Tab-separated table of C-alpha atoms in Angstrom:
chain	number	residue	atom	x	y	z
E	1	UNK	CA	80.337	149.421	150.515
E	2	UNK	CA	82.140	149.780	147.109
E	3	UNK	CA	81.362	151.057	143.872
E	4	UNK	CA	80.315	148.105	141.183
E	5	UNK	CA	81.758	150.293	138.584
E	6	UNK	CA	84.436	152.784	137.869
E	7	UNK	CA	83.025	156.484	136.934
E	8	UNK	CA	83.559	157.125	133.301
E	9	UNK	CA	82.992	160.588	131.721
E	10	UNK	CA	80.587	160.526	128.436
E	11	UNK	CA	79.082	163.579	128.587
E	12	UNK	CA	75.757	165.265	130.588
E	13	UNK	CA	73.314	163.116	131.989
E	14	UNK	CA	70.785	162.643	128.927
E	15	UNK	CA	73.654	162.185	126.653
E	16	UNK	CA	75.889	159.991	128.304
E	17	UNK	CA	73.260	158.392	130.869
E	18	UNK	CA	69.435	158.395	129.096
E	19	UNK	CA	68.178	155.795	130.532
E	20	UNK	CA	69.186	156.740	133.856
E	21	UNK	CA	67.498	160.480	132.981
E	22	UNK	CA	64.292	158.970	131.653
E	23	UNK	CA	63.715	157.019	135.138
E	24	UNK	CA	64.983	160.424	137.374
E	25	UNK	CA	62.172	161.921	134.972
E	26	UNK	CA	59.213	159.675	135.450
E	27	UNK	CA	59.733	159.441	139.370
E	28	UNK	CA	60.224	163.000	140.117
E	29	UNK	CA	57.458	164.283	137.179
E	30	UNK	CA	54.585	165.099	140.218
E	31	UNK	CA	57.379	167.173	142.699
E	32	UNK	CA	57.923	169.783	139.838
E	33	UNK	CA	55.359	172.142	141.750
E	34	UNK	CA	57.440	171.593	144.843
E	35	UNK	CA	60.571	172.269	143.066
E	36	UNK	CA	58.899	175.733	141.171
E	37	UNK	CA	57.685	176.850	145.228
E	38	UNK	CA	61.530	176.138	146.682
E	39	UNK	CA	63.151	179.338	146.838
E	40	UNK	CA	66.451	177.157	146.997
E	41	UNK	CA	65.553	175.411	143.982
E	42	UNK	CA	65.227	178.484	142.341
E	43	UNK	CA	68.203	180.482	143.276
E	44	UNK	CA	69.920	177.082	142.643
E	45	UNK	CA	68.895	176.510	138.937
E	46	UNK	CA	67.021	173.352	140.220
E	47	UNK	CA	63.802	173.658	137.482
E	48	UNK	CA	62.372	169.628	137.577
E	49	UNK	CA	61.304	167.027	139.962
E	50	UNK	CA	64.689	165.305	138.041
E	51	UNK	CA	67.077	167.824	138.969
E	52	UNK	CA	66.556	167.136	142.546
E	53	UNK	CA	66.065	163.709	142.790
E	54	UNK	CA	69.311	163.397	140.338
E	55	UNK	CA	70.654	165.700	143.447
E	56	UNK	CA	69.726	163.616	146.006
E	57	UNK	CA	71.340	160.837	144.666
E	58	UNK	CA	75.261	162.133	144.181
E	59	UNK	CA	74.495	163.403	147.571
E	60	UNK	CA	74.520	159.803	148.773
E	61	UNK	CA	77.487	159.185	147.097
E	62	UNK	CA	79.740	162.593	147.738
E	63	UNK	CA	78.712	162.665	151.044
E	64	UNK	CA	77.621	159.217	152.797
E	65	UNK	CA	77.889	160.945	156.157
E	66	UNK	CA	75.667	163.578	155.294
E	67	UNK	CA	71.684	163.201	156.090
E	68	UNK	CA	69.001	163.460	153.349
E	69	UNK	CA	65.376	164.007	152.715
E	70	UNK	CA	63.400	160.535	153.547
E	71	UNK	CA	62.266	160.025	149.842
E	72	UNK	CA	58.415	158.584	149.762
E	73	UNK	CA	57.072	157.294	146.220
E	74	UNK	CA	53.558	155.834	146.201
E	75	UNK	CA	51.647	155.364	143.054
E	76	UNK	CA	49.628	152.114	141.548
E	77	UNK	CA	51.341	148.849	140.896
E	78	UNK	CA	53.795	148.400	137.819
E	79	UNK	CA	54.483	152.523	138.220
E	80	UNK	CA	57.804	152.165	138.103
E	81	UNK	CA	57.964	153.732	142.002
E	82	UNK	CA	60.650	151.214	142.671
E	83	UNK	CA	62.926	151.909	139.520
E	84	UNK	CA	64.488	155.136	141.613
E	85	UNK	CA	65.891	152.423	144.330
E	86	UNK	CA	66.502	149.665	141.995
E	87	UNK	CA	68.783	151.738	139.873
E	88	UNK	CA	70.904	153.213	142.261
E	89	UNK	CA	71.463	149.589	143.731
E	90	UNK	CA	73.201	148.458	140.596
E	91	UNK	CA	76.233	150.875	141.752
E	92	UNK	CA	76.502	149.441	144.877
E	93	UNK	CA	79.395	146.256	144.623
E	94	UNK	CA	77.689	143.089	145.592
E	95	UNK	CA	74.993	144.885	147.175
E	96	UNK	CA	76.809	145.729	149.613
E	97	UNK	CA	75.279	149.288	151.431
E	98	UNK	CA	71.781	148.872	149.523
E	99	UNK	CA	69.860	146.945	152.035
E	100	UNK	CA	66.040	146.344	153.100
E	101	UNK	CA	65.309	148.303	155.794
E	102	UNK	CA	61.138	147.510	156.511
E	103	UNK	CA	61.941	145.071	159.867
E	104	UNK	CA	63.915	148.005	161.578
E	105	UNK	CA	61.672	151.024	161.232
E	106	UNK	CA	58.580	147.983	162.678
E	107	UNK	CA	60.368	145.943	164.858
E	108	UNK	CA	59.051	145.872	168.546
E	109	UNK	CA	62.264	144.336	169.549
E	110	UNK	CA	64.002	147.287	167.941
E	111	UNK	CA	66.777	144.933	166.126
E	112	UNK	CA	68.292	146.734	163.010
E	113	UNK	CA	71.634	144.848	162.178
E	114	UNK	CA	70.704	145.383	158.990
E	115	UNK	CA	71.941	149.008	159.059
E	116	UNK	CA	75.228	148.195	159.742
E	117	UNK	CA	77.231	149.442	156.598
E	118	UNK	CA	74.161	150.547	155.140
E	119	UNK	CA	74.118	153.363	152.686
E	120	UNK	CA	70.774	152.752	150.502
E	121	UNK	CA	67.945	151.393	152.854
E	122	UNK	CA	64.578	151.028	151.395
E	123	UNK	CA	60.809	150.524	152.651
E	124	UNK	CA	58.932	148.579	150.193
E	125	UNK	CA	55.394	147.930	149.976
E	126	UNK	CA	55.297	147.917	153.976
E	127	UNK	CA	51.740	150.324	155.598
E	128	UNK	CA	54.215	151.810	158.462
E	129	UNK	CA	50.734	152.712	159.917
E	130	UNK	CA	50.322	149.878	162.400
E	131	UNK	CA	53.288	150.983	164.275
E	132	UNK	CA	53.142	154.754	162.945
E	133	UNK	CA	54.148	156.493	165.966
E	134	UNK	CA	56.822	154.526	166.896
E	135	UNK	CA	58.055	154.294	162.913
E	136	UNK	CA	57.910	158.099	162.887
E	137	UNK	CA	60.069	158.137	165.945
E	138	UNK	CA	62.701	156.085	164.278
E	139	UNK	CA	62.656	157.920	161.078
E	140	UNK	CA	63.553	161.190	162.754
E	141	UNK	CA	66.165	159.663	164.578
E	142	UNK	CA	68.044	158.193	161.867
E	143	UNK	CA	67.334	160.661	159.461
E	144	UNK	CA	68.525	163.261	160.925
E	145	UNK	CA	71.186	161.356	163.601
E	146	UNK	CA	74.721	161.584	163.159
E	147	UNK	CA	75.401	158.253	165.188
E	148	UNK	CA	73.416	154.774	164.658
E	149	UNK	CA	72.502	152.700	167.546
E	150	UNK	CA	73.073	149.454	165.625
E	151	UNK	CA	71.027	146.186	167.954
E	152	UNK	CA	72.246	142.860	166.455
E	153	UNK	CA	70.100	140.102	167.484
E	154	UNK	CA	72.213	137.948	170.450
E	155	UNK	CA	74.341	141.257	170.623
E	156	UNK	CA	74.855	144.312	172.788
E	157	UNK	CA	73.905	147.456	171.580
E	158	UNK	CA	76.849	149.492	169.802
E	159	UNK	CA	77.002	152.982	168.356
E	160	UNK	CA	78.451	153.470	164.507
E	161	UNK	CA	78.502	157.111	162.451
E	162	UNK	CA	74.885	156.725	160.834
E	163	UNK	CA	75.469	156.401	156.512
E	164	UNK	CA	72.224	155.921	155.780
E	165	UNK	CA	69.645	157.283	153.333
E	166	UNK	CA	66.287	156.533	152.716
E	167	UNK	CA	63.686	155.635	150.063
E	168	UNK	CA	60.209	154.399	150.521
E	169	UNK	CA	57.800	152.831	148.107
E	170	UNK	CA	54.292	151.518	148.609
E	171	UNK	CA	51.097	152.106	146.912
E	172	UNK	CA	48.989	154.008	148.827
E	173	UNK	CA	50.096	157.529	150.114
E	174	UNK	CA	49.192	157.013	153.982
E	175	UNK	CA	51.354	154.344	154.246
E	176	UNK	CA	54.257	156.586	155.615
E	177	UNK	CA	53.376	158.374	158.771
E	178	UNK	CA	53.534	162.407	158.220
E	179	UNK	CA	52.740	164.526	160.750
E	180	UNK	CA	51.903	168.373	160.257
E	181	UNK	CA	55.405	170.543	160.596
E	182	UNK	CA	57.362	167.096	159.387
E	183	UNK	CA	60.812	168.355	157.966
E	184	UNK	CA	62.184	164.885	157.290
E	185	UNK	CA	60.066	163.781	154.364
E	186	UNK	CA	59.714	164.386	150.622
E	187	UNK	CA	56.858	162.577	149.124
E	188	UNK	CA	55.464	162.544	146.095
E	189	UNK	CA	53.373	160.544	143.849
E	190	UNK	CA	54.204	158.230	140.495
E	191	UNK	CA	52.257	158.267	137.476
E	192	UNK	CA	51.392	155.212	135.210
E	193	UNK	CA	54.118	154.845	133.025
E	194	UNK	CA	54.578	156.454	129.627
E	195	UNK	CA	56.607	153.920	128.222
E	196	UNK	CA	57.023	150.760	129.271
E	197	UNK	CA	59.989	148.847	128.869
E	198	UNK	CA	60.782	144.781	129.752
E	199	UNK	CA	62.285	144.895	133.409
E	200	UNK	CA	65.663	143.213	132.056
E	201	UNK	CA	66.320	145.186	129.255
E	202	UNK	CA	65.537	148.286	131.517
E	203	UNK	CA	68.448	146.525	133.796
E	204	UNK	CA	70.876	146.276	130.796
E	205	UNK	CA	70.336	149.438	129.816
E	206	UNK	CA	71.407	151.111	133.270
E	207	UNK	CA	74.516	148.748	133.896
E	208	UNK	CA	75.599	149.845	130.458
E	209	UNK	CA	75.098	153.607	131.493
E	210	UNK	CA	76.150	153.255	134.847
E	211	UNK	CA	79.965	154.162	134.596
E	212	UNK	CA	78.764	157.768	132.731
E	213	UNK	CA	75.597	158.050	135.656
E	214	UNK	CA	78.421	157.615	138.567
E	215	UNK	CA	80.296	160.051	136.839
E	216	UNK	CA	77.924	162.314	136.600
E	217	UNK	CA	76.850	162.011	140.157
E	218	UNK	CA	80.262	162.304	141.442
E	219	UNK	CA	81.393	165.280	139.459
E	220	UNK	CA	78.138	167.482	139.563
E	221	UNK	CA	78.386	170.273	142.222
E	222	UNK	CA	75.974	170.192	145.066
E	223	UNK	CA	74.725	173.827	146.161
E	224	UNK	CA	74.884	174.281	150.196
E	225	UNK	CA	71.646	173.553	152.115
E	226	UNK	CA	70.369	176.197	154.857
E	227	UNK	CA	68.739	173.344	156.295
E	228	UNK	CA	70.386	170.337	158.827
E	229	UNK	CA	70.102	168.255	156.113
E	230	UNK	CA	72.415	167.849	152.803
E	231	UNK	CA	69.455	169.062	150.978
E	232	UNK	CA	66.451	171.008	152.178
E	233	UNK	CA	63.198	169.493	152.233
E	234	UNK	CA	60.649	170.214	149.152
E	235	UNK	CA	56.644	170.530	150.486
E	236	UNK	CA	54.529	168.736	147.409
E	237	UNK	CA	50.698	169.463	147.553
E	238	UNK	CA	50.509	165.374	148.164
E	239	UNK	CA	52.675	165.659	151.418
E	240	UNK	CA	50.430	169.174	152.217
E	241	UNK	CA	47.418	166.628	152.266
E	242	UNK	CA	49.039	163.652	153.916
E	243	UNK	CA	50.066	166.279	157.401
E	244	UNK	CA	46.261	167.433	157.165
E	245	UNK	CA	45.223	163.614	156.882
E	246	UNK	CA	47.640	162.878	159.835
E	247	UNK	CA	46.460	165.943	162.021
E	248	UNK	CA	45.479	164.870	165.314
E	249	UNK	CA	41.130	165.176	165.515
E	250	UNK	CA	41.250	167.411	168.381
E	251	UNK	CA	43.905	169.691	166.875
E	252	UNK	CA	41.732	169.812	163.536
E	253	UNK	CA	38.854	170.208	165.786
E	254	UNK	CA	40.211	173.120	167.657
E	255	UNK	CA	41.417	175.077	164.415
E	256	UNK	CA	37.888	174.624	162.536
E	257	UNK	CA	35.775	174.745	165.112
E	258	UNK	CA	36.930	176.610	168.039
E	259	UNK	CA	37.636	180.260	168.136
E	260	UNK	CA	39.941	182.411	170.692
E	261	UNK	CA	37.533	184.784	172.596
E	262	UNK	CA	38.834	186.444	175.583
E	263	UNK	CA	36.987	185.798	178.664
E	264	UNK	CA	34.744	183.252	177.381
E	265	UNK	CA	34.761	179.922	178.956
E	266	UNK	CA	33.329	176.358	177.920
E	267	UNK	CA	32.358	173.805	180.062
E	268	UNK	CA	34.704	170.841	179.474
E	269	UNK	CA	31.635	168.305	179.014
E	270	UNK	CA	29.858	170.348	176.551
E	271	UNK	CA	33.518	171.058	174.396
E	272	UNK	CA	34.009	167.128	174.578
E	273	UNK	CA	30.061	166.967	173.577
E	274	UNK	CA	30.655	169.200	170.886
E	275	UNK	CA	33.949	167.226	169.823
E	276	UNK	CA	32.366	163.954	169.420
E	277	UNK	CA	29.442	165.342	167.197
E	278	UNK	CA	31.457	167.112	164.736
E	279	UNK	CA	33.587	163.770	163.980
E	280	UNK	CA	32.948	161.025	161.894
E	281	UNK	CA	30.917	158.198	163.581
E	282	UNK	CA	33.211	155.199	162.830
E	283	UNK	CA	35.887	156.964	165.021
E	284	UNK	CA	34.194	158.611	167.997
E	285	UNK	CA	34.194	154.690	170.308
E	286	UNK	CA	37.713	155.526	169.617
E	287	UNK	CA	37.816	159.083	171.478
E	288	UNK	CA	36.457	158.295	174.724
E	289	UNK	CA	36.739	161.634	177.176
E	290	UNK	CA	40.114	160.983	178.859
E	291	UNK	CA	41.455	160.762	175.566
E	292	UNK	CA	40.188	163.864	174.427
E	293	UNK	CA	41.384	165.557	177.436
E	294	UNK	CA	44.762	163.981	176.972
E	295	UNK	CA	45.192	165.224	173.756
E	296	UNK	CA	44.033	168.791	174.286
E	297	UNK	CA	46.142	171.370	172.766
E	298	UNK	CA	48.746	172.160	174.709
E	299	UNK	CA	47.951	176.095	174.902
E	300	UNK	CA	44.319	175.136	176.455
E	301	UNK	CA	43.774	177.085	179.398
E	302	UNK	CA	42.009	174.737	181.333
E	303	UNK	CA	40.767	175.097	184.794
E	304	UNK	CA	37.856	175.271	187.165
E	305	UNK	CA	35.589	178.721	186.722
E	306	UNK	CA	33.136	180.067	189.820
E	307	UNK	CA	32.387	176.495	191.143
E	308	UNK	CA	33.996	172.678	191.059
E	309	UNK	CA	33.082	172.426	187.771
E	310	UNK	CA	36.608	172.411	184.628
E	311	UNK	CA	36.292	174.709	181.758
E	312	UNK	CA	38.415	176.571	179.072
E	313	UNK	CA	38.838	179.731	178.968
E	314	UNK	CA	39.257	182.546	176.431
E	315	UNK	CA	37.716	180.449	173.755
E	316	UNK	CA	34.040	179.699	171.912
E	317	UNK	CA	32.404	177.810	169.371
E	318	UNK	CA	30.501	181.196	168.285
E	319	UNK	CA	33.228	183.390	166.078
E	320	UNK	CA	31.016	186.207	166.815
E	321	UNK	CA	30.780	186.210	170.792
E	322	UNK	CA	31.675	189.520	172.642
E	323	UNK	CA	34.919	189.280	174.011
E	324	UNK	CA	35.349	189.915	177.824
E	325	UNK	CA	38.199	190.760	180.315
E	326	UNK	CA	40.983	188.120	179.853
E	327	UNK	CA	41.019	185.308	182.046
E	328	UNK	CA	44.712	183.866	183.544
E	329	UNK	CA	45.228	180.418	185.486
E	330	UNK	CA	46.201	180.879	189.112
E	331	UNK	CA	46.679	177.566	190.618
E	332	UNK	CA	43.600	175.710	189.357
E	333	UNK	CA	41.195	178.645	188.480
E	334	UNK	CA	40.825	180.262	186.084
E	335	UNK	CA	39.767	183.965	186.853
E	336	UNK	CA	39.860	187.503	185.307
E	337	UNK	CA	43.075	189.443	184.679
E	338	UNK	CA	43.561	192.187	186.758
């Protein structure tokens, strides 16, 4: 990958690059909140949405070999969500590093030869939901990888230092899996535009700013990160909702629901009974018992109490329950702490 034009200084970003600044502001307008909550954004002098997305972008270009933030737009159609990606492919020489990435976060088969030399990849207007675990997978891997198992189609398998960066775009906000605790993804919503200008004189406008952008980007100085990645992770209420949206039922279940009350046991059957009541109908010939028990929470204390009959212990449904002696696990009962 090569530059498409040669950096060219011609002053600050809204003098010498508007048209670059105006499309940094419109995409980044709705992660202002996230920026104002960022204690590195603060100490930083990062104030706007713009500031870090402008950010994230020299980052790509200063340091290819550095991981960033998986960047996830959604809005309505004709937004302008896909003027962030668009843009920053005009600096890339023949197109060379800017690549579509959609077959190799779904493919079954696992081919991505598309990542080979890839700088820019981008996810556009494809749910990742039907294959959301396995998508999610991927994304933290290459994210966050410093090596890229490139899979050619016809080819063996061969390891290359992982370059890429990504941006997703789609219109509706749960189609990028986010789980709660994520620390890979930014997202953040697009507004309608404000101004809308014809999609090639938009183009000419940014190729004739470019050289002063690429300046810009390569010149500005990019404040360390605390976190593994070239730039820490912003939390936006929107990505706040999409982890609670995401949140496994029985976890969600278990936090509203299900209160820690030492020696207090329920009978597996009735928690499970209790479980399928309190969600919504269309999903509970989805949640048959052995997939509730599956997906238990991992601190359950689960075991069989004064007969063959499984229970968990040192919880209730009733907040206000006495609590008992404490019960501990020895082999599969569960009885009272000595």
């Amino acid at each position: 990958p090569q530059f498409a034009y040669i950096p060219s200084n011609c002053g600050d970003l809204e003098k010498g690059a508007p048209t670059w600044n105006k499309v940094l502001e419109h995409c980044g307008r709705n992660l202002e909140d996230a920026v104002k909550r960022s204690e590195w954004c603060q100490i930083n002098g990062l104030h706007r949405g713009r500031d870090y997305l402008f950010l994230w972008a020299s980052s790509i270009f200063q340091f290819p070999t550095k991981p960033l933030p998986y960047i996830f737009f959604y809005g309505p159609q004709n937004c302008g969500k896909s003027t962030f990606h668009e843009a920053l492919g005009l600096l890339f020489k023949d197109n060379i590093g800017y690549v579509r990435a959609d077959v190799s976060l779904t493919s079954p088969s696992r081919f991505n030869g598309e990542l080979l030399n890839a700088v820019l990849c981008v996810v556009e207007e494809t749910n990742l939901q039907s294959a959301r675990t396995e998508a999610y997978n991927r994304v933290k891997d290459w994210v966050t990888g410093r090596h890229l198992n490139v899979h050619e189609k016809g080819k063996t398998p061969y390891q290359i230092q992982n370059t890429t960066h990504w941006v997703q775009c789609a219109n509706e906000p749960d189609a990028c899996p986010i789980f709660p605790g994520d620390t890979r993804i930014v997202i953040t919503s697009v507004g309608d535009l404000q101004e809308s200008v014809p999609k090639d004189r938009l183009i000419k406008m940014l190729e004739i700013e470019a050289p002063a952008f690429l300046h810009c980007c390569m010149t500005t100085e990019i404040p360390q990160s605390p976190d593994r990645l070239r730039l820490p992770v912003i939390i936006s209420a929107e990505k706040l909702e999409a982890e609670f949206t995401n949140e496994m039922p029985v976890t969600q279940f278990f936090r509203e629901m299900v209160y820690p009350i030492s020696g207090s046991v329920i009978l597996m059957a009735d928690m499970y009974s209790k479980f399928i009541t309190w969600l919504p109908i269309e999903k509970r010939r989805f949640w048959t018992n052995s997939r509730f028990y599956k997906f238990l929470p991992s601190d359950c204390l689960k075991g069989k109490y004064k007969g063959p009959n499984w229970f968990i212990g040192n919880v209730s449904l009733d907040a206000n329950k006495a609590p008992g002696i404490k019960l501990i696990k020895i082999y599969d009962k569960l009885v009272e702490e000595p």
